[in-house]
């Protein structure tokens, strides 16, 4: 689940960076916000002494 979230985030980030660079070159305003990764599932707890 976490890997799928990260892959989707990195794809969105690549699109955002390309659009951001284009708007900087054309001296325009960036109209969409930077994508956010969001919460990921935490790792399973390690068994420890009880």
mmCIF file of N, CA and C in Angstrom:
data_model
loop_
_atom_site.group_PDB
_atom_site.id
_atom_site.type_symbol
_atom_site.label_atom_id
_atom_site.label_comp_id
_atom_site.label_asym_id
_atom_site.label_seq_id
_atom_site.Cartn_x
_atom_site.Cartn_y
_atom_site.Cartn_z
ATOM 1 N N UNK A 1 0.825 -1.198 0.000
ATOM 2 C CA UNK A 1 0.000 0.000 0.000
ATOM 3 C C UNK A 1 0.867 1.259 0.000
ATOM 4 N N UNK A 2 1.888 1.282 0.840
ATOM 5 C CA UNK A 2 2.754 2.464 0.900
ATOM 6 C C UNK A 2 3.501 2.682 -0.407
ATOM 7 N N UNK A 3 3.943 1.586 -1.027
ATOM 8 C CA UNK A 3 4.684 1.710 -2.287
ATOM 9 C C UNK A 3 3.791 2.290 -3.379
ATOM 10 N N UNK A 4 2.529 1.872 -3.423
ATOM 11 C CA UNK A 4 1.600 2.397 -4.427
ATOM 12 C C UNK A 4 1.361 3.891 -4.199
ATOM 13 N N UNK A 5 1.240 4.292 -2.940
ATOM 14 C CA UNK A 5 1.045 5.712 -2.617
ATOM 15 C C UNK A 5 2.262 6.524 -3.045
ATOM 16 N N UNK A 6 3.439 6.003 -2.770
ATOM 17 C CA UNK A 6 4.668 6.717 -3.128
ATOM 18 C C UNK A 6 4.824 6.832 -4.640
ATOM 19 N N UNK A 7 4.514 5.757 -5.369
ATOM 20 C CA UNK A 7 4.633 5.799 -6.827
ATOM 21 C C UNK A 7 3.683 6.839 -7.419
ATOM 22 N N UNK A 8 2.447 6.866 -6.929
ATOM 23 C CA UNK A 8 1.479 7.852 -7.414
ATOM 24 C C UNK A 8 1.952 9.267 -7.082
ATOM 25 N N UNK A 9 2.533 9.439 -5.888
ATOM 26 C CA UNK A 9 3.032 10.745 -5.469
ATOM 27 C C UNK A 9 4.173 11.204 -6.371
ATOM 28 N N UNK A 10 5.123 10.301 -6.662
ATOM 29 C CA UNK A 10 6.268 10.680 -7.487
ATOM 30 C C UNK A 10 5.850 10.986 -8.922
ATOM 31 N N UNK A 11 4.845 10.268 -9.443
ATOM 32 C CA UNK A 11 4.336 10.579 -10.779
ATOM 33 C C UNK A 11 3.701 11.971 -10.800
ATOM 34 N N UNK A 12 2.894 12.262 -9.776
ATOM 35 C CA UNK A 12 2.263 13.578 -9.687
ATOM 36 C C UNK A 12 3.319 14.669 -9.505
ATOM 37 N N UNK A 13 4.373 14.351 -8.748
ATOM 38 C CA UNK A 13 5.433 15.322 -8.504
ATOM 39 C C UNK A 13 6.184 15.640 -9.796
ATOM 40 N N UNK A 14 6.426 14.616 -10.635
ATOM 41 C CA UNK A 14 7.103 14.846 -11.921
ATOM 42 C C UNK A 14 6.271 15.774 -12.799
ATOM 43 N N UNK A 15 4.968 15.533 -12.863
ATOM 44 C CA UNK A 15 4.088 16.400 -13.650
ATOM 45 C C UNK A 15 4.105 17.823 -13.102
ATOM 46 N N UNK A 16 4.063 17.944 -11.778
ATOM 47 C CA UNK A 16 4.036 19.256 -11.150
ATOM 48 C C UNK A 16 5.335 20.012 -11.426
ATOM 49 N N UNK A 17 6.478 19.312 -11.330
ATOM 50 C CA UNK A 17 7.767 19.981 -11.569
ATOM 51 C C UNK A 17 7.877 20.470 -13.006
ATOM 52 N N UNK A 18 7.407 19.655 -13.946
ATOM 53 C CA UNK A 18 7.443 20.069 -15.342
ATOM 54 C C UNK A 18 6.603 21.308 -15.576
ATOM 55 N N UNK A 19 5.406 21.322 -15.016
ATOM 56 C CA UNK A 19 4.523 22.481 -15.158
ATOM 57 C C UNK A 19 5.110 23.693 -14.446
ATOM 58 N N UNK A 20 5.736 23.465 -13.286
ATOM 59 C CA UNK A 20 6.337 24.561 -12.527
ATOM 60 C C UNK A 20 7.467 25.212 -13.317
ATOM 61 N N UNK A 21 8.324 24.386 -13.917
ATOM 62 C CA UNK A 21 9.427 24.936 -14.709
ATOM 63 C C UNK A 21 8.909 25.707 -15.918
ATOM 64 N N UNK A 22 7.858 25.197 -16.544
ATOM 65 C CA UNK A 22 7.277 25.875 -17.702
ATOM 66 C C UNK A 22 6.699 27.237 -17.311
ATOM 67 N N UNK A 23 6.001 27.285 -16.188
ATOM 68 C CA UNK A 23 5.425 28.567 -15.759
ATOM 69 C C UNK A 23 6.514 29.565 -15.385
ATOM 70 N N UNK A 24 7.630 29.080 -14.831
ATOM 71 C CA UNK A 24 8.734 29.989 -14.502
ATOM 72 C C UNK A 24 9.344 30.575 -15.767
ATOM 73 N N UNK A 25 9.490 29.740 -16.802
ATOM 74 C CA UNK A 25 10.057 30.228 -18.057
ATOM 75 C C UNK A 25 9.137 31.253 -18.707
ATOM 76 N N UNK A 26 7.841 30.998 -18.651
ATOM 77 C CA UNK A 26 6.875 31.900 -19.278
ATOM 78 C C UNK A 26 6.464 33.036 -18.353
ATOM 79 N N UNK A 27 7.032 33.070 -17.158
ATOM 80 C CA UNK A 27 6.733 34.086 -16.138
ATOM 81 C C UNK A 27 5.234 34.191 -15.882
ATOM 82 N N UNK A 28 4.651 33.012 -15.655
ATOM 83 C CA UNK A 28 3.230 32.938 -15.312
ATOM 84 C C UNK A 28 3.100 32.478 -13.871
ATOM 85 N N UNK A 29 1.857 32.515 -13.387
ATOM 86 C CA UNK A 29 1.554 32.092 -12.029
ATOM 87 C C UNK A 29 1.193 30.614 -12.037
ATOM 88 N N UNK A 30 1.754 29.858 -11.103
ATOM 89 C CA UNK A 30 1.451 28.427 -10.982
ATOM 90 C C UNK A 30 0.056 28.277 -10.407
ATOM 91 N N UNK A 31 -0.830 27.578 -11.127
ATOM 92 C CA UNK A 31 -2.239 27.544 -10.733
ATOM 93 C C UNK A 31 -2.618 26.324 -9.927
ATOM 94 N N UNK A 32 -1.738 25.350 -9.760
ATOM 95 C CA UNK A 32 -2.102 24.213 -8.921
ATOM 96 C C UNK A 32 -1.049 23.969 -7.860
ATOM 97 N N UNK A 33 -1.501 23.448 -6.728
ATOM 98 C CA UNK A 33 -0.641 23.301 -5.560
ATOM 99 C C UNK A 33 0.286 22.096 -5.702
ATOM 100 N N UNK A 34 1.375 22.146 -4.992
ATOM 101 C CA UNK A 34 2.331 21.045 -4.983
ATOM 102 C C UNK A 34 1.662 19.807 -4.372
ATOM 103 N N UNK A 35 1.826 18.633 -4.997
ATOM 104 C CA UNK A 35 1.195 17.428 -4.445
ATOM 105 C C UNK A 35 1.792 17.054 -3.092
ATOM 106 N N UNK A 36 0.961 16.476 -2.249
ATOM 107 C CA UNK A 36 1.394 16.063 -0.915
ATOM 108 C C UNK A 36 1.314 14.548 -0.807
ATOM 109 N N UNK A 37 2.275 13.959 -0.123
ATOM 110 C CA UNK A 37 2.334 12.510 0.007
ATOM 111 C C UNK A 37 1.224 11.993 0.910
ATOM 112 N N UNK A 38 0.923 12.693 1.964
ATOM 113 C CA UNK A 38 -0.136 12.250 2.874
ATOM 114 C C UNK A 38 0.378 11.230 3.875
ATOM 115 N N UNK A 39 -0.555 10.684 4.657
ATOM 116 C CA UNK A 39 -0.183 9.721 5.685
ATOM 117 C C UNK A 39 0.075 8.359 5.073
ATOM 118 N N UNK A 40 1.080 7.692 5.582
ATOM 119 C CA UNK A 40 1.390 6.325 5.184
ATOM 120 C C UNK A 40 1.056 5.396 6.341
ATOM 121 N N UNK A 41 0.890 4.118 6.022
ATOM 122 C CA UNK A 41 0.646 3.152 7.087
ATOM 123 C C UNK A 41 1.932 2.957 7.873
ATOM 124 N N UNK A 42 1.809 2.831 9.178
ATOM 125 C CA UNK A 42 2.994 2.637 9.998
ATOM 126 C C UNK A 42 3.468 1.193 9.883
ATOM 127 N N UNK A 43 4.727 0.984 10.218
ATOM 128 C CA UNK A 43 5.299 -0.351 10.152
ATOM 129 C C UNK A 43 4.714 -1.225 11.251
ATOM 130 N N UNK A 44 4.770 -2.528 11.035
ATOM 131 C CA UNK A 44 4.301 -3.468 12.054
ATOM 132 C C UNK A 44 5.235 -3.392 13.261
ATOM 133 N N UNK A 45 4.681 -3.553 14.428
ATOM 134 C CA UNK A 45 5.483 -3.499 15.643
ATOM 135 C C UNK A 45 6.379 -4.723 15.737
ATOM 136 N N UNK A 46 7.582 -4.511 16.232
ATOM 137 C CA UNK A 46 8.503 -5.624 16.419
ATOM 138 C C UNK A 46 8.158 -6.327 17.734
ATOM 139 N N UNK A 47 8.192 -7.641 17.730
ATOM 140 C CA UNK A 47 7.933 -8.337 18.999
ATOM 141 C C UNK A 47 9.082 -8.084 19.971
ATOM 142 N N UNK A 48 8.730 -7.764 21.174
ATOM 143 C CA UNK A 48 9.751 -7.459 22.169
ATOM 144 C C UNK A 48 9.505 -8.250 23.438
ATOM 145 N N UNK A 49 10.364 -8.060 24.397
ATOM 146 C CA UNK A 49 10.172 -8.768 25.670
ATOM 147 C C UNK A 49 8.908 -8.282 26.365
ATOM 148 N N UNK A 50 8.225 -9.208 26.954
ATOM 149 C CA UNK A 50 6.961 -8.867 27.619
ATOM 150 C C UNK A 50 7.130 -8.866 29.102
#
